[in-house]
């Protein structure tokens, strides 16, 4: 079971990376952010698999014009699996050659950086690795089937009324719903708060089963401590928490929309 879940995780990582690669137009990884140096840093060489994908993508697309990007990636991945080891070795040797050249170019690039630029480069790498580590951790939990966290009363209210709410943008709609939620009386909010409490019970029960399964798989590192367990709230504290959480969700939605517009 553990091996199967690990294999699913690796497959998910491969598909995710392939999707980003195709969205980028089949180019190598992006260079470092602007502002570090006037000269562009060297690009990391492609792996053997991505070289194969780049070389054969147009051929697979011509043969399968009707398939989605995900289906196309799966077809290329299957073709790579069936490729003889001798042919895979050709791509691997190309990668090794390019990797040695990349290391030389990277060393030369770093040598011409000022101390401030070198520090900025190091900090950017730290942030990039931290972001990648967080993404992998979340993806692993998804593959392992971790239950979704319970929704708040405000979340449920938004999901039921978002389409009909007024506003020309998602942020405007969310703001209108947030204002409407704050103006609702306790009795009007109660049905949504009750649904949230029911969802919390669902989450607690599903987490107990999931954590028991993780223990069987030897993944005690994923088990929560008792201090992380959700605690029941009184009606008064629940209402205060819902209002604070609603404001937080509105701010997050605004920030997310702003990033997408940039």
CSV table of C-alpha atoms in Angstrom, one decimal:
chain,number,residue,atom,x,y,z
A,1,UNK,CA,0.0,0.0,0.0
A,2,UNK,CA,2.8,2.4,1.0
A,3,UNK,CA,4.7,1.7,-2.2
A,4,UNK,CA,1.5,2.2,-4.3
A,5,UNK,CA,0.9,5.6,-2.7
A,6,UNK,CA,4.5,6.6,-3.2
A,7,UNK,CA,4.2,5.7,-6.9
A,8,UNK,CA,1.1,7.8,-7.2
A,9,UNK,CA,2.9,10.7,-5.7
A,10,UNK,CA,5.8,10.4,-8.1
A,11,UNK,CA,3.3,10.1,-11.0
A,12,UNK,CA,1.5,13.2,-9.8
A,13,UNK,CA,4.8,15.1,-9.6
A,14,UNK,CA,5.7,14.1,-13.1
A,15,UNK,CA,2.4,15.2,-14.5
A,16,UNK,CA,2.5,18.5,-12.7
A,17,UNK,CA,6.0,19.2,-13.9
A,18,UNK,CA,5.1,18.3,-17.4
A,19,UNK,CA,2.1,20.6,-17.4
A,20,UNK,CA,4.2,23.5,-16.3
A,21,UNK,CA,6.8,22.6,-18.9
A,22,UNK,CA,4.2,22.6,-21.7
A,23,UNK,CA,2.6,25.8,-20.5
A,24,UNK,CA,6.0,27.4,-20.7
A,25,UNK,CA,6.2,26.5,-24.3
A,26,UNK,CA,8.7,23.6,-23.9
A,27,UNK,CA,11.5,25.7,-22.7
A,28,UNK,CA,13.9,25.1,-19.9
A,29,UNK,CA,13.2,26.3,-16.3
A,30,UNK,CA,12.9,30.1,-16.0
A,31,UNK,CA,16.0,32.1,-15.0
A,32,UNK,CA,16.3,33.9,-11.7
A,33,UNK,CA,14.2,37.0,-11.0
A,34,UNK,CA,15.1,40.3,-12.4
A,35,UNK,CA,17.2,42.8,-10.5
A,36,UNK,CA,20.0,40.4,-9.4
A,37,UNK,CA,22.2,41.0,-12.3
A,38,UNK,CA,22.2,42.7,-15.7
A,39,UNK,CA,23.3,39.5,-17.3
A,40,UNK,CA,20.8,36.6,-17.5
A,41,UNK,CA,21.8,33.5,-15.5
A,42,UNK,CA,22.2,30.2,-17.3
A,43,UNK,CA,19.2,28.0,-17.6
A,44,UNK,CA,19.2,24.6,-16.0
A,45,UNK,CA,19.4,21.8,-18.6
A,46,UNK,CA,16.4,19.7,-19.2
A,47,UNK,CA,16.1,16.2,-17.8
A,48,UNK,CA,16.2,13.2,-20.1
A,49,UNK,CA,12.4,12.8,-20.0
A,50,UNK,CA,11.7,16.5,-20.7
A,51,UNK,CA,14.2,16.4,-23.6
A,52,UNK,CA,12.2,13.5,-25.0
A,53,UNK,CA,8.9,15.4,-24.4
A,54,UNK,CA,10.2,18.6,-26.1
A,55,UNK,CA,11.5,16.6,-29.1
A,56,UNK,CA,8.3,14.6,-29.6
A,57,UNK,CA,5.6,16.9,-28.4
A,58,UNK,CA,4.6,18.3,-31.8
A,59,UNK,CA,4.5,14.7,-33.3
A,60,UNK,CA,2.2,13.5,-30.6
A,61,UNK,CA,0.0,16.6,-30.9
A,62,UNK,CA,-0.3,16.1,-34.7
A,63,UNK,CA,-1.3,12.4,-34.1
A,64,UNK,CA,-3.8,13.3,-31.3
A,65,UNK,CA,-5.2,16.8,-32.1
A,66,UNK,CA,-8.4,16.1,-30.1
A,67,UNK,CA,-6.8,15.2,-26.7
A,68,UNK,CA,-6.4,17.5,-23.7
A,69,UNK,CA,-3.0,18.5,-22.4
A,70,UNK,CA,-3.2,16.1,-19.6
A,71,UNK,CA,-4.0,13.2,-22.0
A,72,UNK,CA,-1.2,14.3,-24.2
A,73,UNK,CA,1.2,14.2,-21.3
A,74,UNK,CA,0.1,10.7,-20.4
A,75,UNK,CA,0.6,9.5,-24.0
A,76,UNK,CA,4.1,10.9,-24.0
A,77,UNK,CA,4.9,9.5,-20.6
A,78,UNK,CA,3.7,6.0,-21.7
A,79,UNK,CA,5.9,6.3,-24.8
A,80,UNK,CA,8.9,7.2,-22.6
A,81,UNK,CA,8.3,4.1,-20.4
A,82,UNK,CA,8.3,1.8,-23.4
A,83,UNK,CA,11.4,3.4,-24.9
A,84,UNK,CA,14.4,1.0,-24.8
A,85,UNK,CA,17.1,1.7,-22.3
A,86,UNK,CA,19.6,2.3,-25.1
A,87,UNK,CA,17.5,5.1,-26.6
A,88,UNK,CA,16.9,6.6,-23.2
A,89,UNK,CA,20.6,6.7,-22.6
A,90,UNK,CA,21.0,9.0,-25.6
A,91,UNK,CA,18.9,11.6,-23.9
A,92,UNK,CA,20.7,11.0,-20.6
A,93,UNK,CA,24.1,11.6,-22.2
A,94,UNK,CA,22.9,14.8,-23.7
A,95,UNK,CA,21.7,15.9,-20.3
A,96,UNK,CA,25.1,15.1,-18.7
A,97,UNK,CA,26.9,17.1,-21.3
A,98,UNK,CA,24.7,20.1,-20.9
A,99,UNK,CA,24.9,19.8,-17.1
A,100,UNK,CA,28.7,20.1,-17.1
A,101,UNK,CA,28.5,23.2,-19.3
A,102,UNK,CA,25.7,24.6,-17.1
A,103,UNK,CA,27.9,24.3,-14.0
A,104,UNK,CA,30.7,26.2,-15.7
A,105,UNK,CA,28.4,28.9,-16.9
A,106,UNK,CA,26.8,29.2,-13.5
A,107,UNK,CA,30.2,29.5,-11.7
A,108,UNK,CA,31.1,32.3,-14.1
A,109,UNK,CA,27.8,34.0,-13.6
A,110,UNK,CA,28.1,34.0,-9.8
A,111,UNK,CA,31.7,35.2,-9.9
A,112,UNK,CA,30.6,38.5,-11.5
A,113,UNK,CA,27.9,39.2,-8.9
A,114,UNK,CA,28.4,41.9,-6.2
A,115,UNK,CA,28.0,40.8,-2.6
A,116,UNK,CA,24.5,42.3,-2.5
A,117,UNK,CA,23.5,40.5,-5.7
A,118,UNK,CA,24.9,37.2,-4.4
A,119,UNK,CA,22.9,37.6,-1.1
A,120,UNK,CA,19.8,38.3,-3.1
A,121,UNK,CA,20.5,35.2,-5.2
A,122,UNK,CA,20.9,33.0,-2.1
A,123,UNK,CA,17.7,34.4,-0.6
A,124,UNK,CA,15.7,33.8,-3.8
A,125,UNK,CA,16.9,30.2,-3.9
A,126,UNK,CA,15.9,29.7,-0.2
A,127,UNK,CA,12.4,31.0,-0.9
A,128,UNK,CA,12.1,28.9,-4.0
A,129,UNK,CA,13.1,25.7,-2.3
A,130,UNK,CA,10.8,26.5,0.7
A,131,UNK,CA,7.9,27.0,-1.7
A,132,UNK,CA,8.7,23.8,-3.6
A,133,UNK,CA,8.9,21.9,-0.3
A,134,UNK,CA,5.5,23.2,0.8
A,135,UNK,CA,4.0,22.3,-2.5
A,136,UNK,CA,5.3,18.8,-2.4
A,137,UNK,CA,4.1,18.3,1.2
A,138,UNK,CA,0.6,19.4,0.2
A,139,UNK,CA,0.6,17.2,-2.9
A,140,UNK,CA,1.7,14.2,-0.8
A,141,UNK,CA,-1.2,14.7,1.6
A,142,UNK,CA,-3.6,14.9,-1.4
A,143,UNK,CA,-2.3,11.7,-2.8
A,144,UNK,CA,-2.6,10.1,0.6
A,145,UNK,CA,-6.2,11.1,0.7
A,146,UNK,CA,-6.2,13.5,3.7
A,147,UNK,CA,-9.7,14.7,4.4
A,148,UNK,CA,-10.6,18.3,3.4
A,149,UNK,CA,-10.7,20.7,6.3
A,150,UNK,CA,-14.2,21.7,7.5
A,151,UNK,CA,-15.9,24.7,5.9
A,152,UNK,CA,-16.9,27.7,8.0
A,153,UNK,CA,-20.5,29.0,8.1
A,154,UNK,CA,-19.4,31.9,6.0
A,155,UNK,CA,-17.8,29.6,3.4
A,156,UNK,CA,-21.0,27.7,3.1
A,157,UNK,CA,-23.0,30.9,2.8
A,158,UNK,CA,-20.7,32.1,0.0
A,159,UNK,CA,-20.8,28.9,-2.0
A,160,UNK,CA,-24.6,28.9,-1.9
A,161,UNK,CA,-25.0,32.6,-2.9
A,162,UNK,CA,-21.9,33.5,-5.0
A,163,UNK,CA,-23.4,33.1,-8.4
A,164,UNK,CA,-26.5,35.2,-7.6
A,165,UNK,CA,-24.6,37.9,-5.7
A,166,UNK,CA,-24.1,41.4,-7.1
A,167,UNK,CA,-20.8,42.5,-8.4
A,168,UNK,CA,-18.9,42.6,-11.7
A,169,UNK,CA,-15.8,40.9,-10.3
A,170,UNK,CA,-15.1,38.0,-7.8
A,171,UNK,CA,-13.8,40.5,-5.3
A,172,UNK,CA,-16.8,42.7,-5.6
A,173,UNK,CA,-19.1,39.6,-5.2
A,174,UNK,CA,-17.2,38.5,-2.1
A,175,UNK,CA,-17.3,41.9,-0.5
A,176,UNK,CA,-21.1,42.1,-1.1
A,177,UNK,CA,-21.5,38.7,0.5
A,178,UNK,CA,-19.3,39.6,3.4
A,179,UNK,CA,-21.4,42.8,4.1
A,180,UNK,CA,-24.6,40.7,3.8
A,181,UNK,CA,-23.2,38.2,6.2
A,182,UNK,CA,-22.3,40.8,8.8
A,183,UNK,CA,-25.8,42.3,8.6
A,184,UNK,CA,-27.5,38.9,9.2
A,185,UNK,CA,-29.0,38.2,12.6
A,186,UNK,CA,-27.8,35.3,14.7
A,187,UNK,CA,-31.0,33.4,13.7
A,188,UNK,CA,-30.3,33.9,10.0
A,189,UNK,CA,-26.7,32.8,10.4
A,190,UNK,CA,-27.6,29.8,12.5
A,191,UNK,CA,-28.4,27.4,9.7
A,192,UNK,CA,-25.0,28.0,8.1
A,193,UNK,CA,-23.2,27.7,11.5
A,194,UNK,CA,-25.0,24.4,12.1
A,195,UNK,CA,-23.9,23.1,8.7
A,196,UNK,CA,-20.4,24.2,9.6
A,197,UNK,CA,-20.6,22.3,12.9
A,198,UNK,CA,-21.8,19.2,11.1
A,199,UNK,CA,-18.9,19.5,8.6
A,200,UNK,CA,-16.5,19.7,11.6
A,201,UNK,CA,-17.9,16.5,12.9
A,202,UNK,CA,-17.4,14.9,9.5
A,203,UNK,CA,-13.8,16.2,9.4
A,204,UNK,CA,-13.0,14.9,12.9
A,205,UNK,CA,-14.4,11.4,12.1
A,206,UNK,CA,-12.6,11.2,8.7
A,207,UNK,CA,-9.4,12.4,10.3
A,208,UNK,CA,-9.5,9.7,12.9
A,209,UNK,CA,-9.9,7.0,10.2
A,210,UNK,CA,-7.2,8.6,8.0
A,211,UNK,CA,-4.7,8.9,10.9
A,212,UNK,CA,-5.3,5.3,11.8
A,213,UNK,CA,-4.5,4.4,8.2
A,214,UNK,CA,-1.3,6.5,8.3
A,215,UNK,CA,-0.2,4.7,11.5
A,216,UNK,CA,-0.6,1.4,9.6
A,217,UNK,CA,1.5,2.8,6.8
A,218,UNK,CA,4.2,3.9,9.2
A,219,UNK,CA,3.6,7.6,8.6
A,220,UNK,CA,3.2,8.7,12.3
A,221,UNK,CA,4.9,12.0,11.2
A,222,UNK,CA,1.6,13.0,9.7
A,223,UNK,CA,-0.4,12.5,12.8
A,224,UNK,CA,-1.6,15.7,14.6
A,225,UNK,CA,-0.8,16.4,18.2
A,226,UNK,CA,-3.8,16.7,20.6
A,227,UNK,CA,-3.4,20.5,20.7
A,228,UNK,CA,-4.2,20.6,17.0
A,229,UNK,CA,-7.5,18.9,17.3
A,230,UNK,CA,-10.5,21.2,16.6
A,231,UNK,CA,-12.5,22.1,19.8
A,232,UNK,CA,-16.2,22.7,20.0
A,233,UNK,CA,-17.2,26.4,20.3
A,234,UNK,CA,-20.1,28.1,22.1
A,235,UNK,CA,-22.6,30.0,20.0
A,236,UNK,CA,-21.1,33.3,21.1
A,237,UNK,CA,-17.5,32.4,20.3
A,238,UNK,CA,-18.5,30.7,17.1
A,239,UNK,CA,-20.2,33.9,15.8
A,240,UNK,CA,-17.0,35.9,16.7
A,241,UNK,CA,-14.8,33.4,15.0
A,242,UNK,CA,-17.0,33.3,11.9
A,243,UNK,CA,-16.9,37.1,11.5
A,244,UNK,CA,-13.1,37.1,11.9
A,245,UNK,CA,-12.7,34.2,9.4
A,246,UNK,CA,-15.0,35.9,6.9
A,247,UNK,CA,-12.8,39.0,7.0
A,248,UNK,CA,-9.7,36.9,6.5
A,249,UNK,CA,-11.3,35.1,3.5
A,250,UNK,CA,-12.2,38.4,1.9
A,251,UNK,CA,-8.6,39.7,2.3
A,252,UNK,CA,-7.1,36.5,0.9
A,253,UNK,CA,-9.5,36.6,-2.1
A,254,UNK,CA,-8.5,40.2,-2.8
A,255,UNK,CA,-4.8,39.3,-2.6
A,256,UNK,CA,-5.2,36.3,-4.9
A,257,UNK,CA,-7.2,38.3,-7.5
A,258,UNK,CA,-4.5,41.1,-7.4
A,259,UNK,CA,-1.8,38.5,-8.1
A,260,UNK,CA,-3.7,37.0,-11.0
A,261,UNK,CA,-4.2,40.5,-12.5
A,262,UNK,CA,-0.5,41.3,-12.3
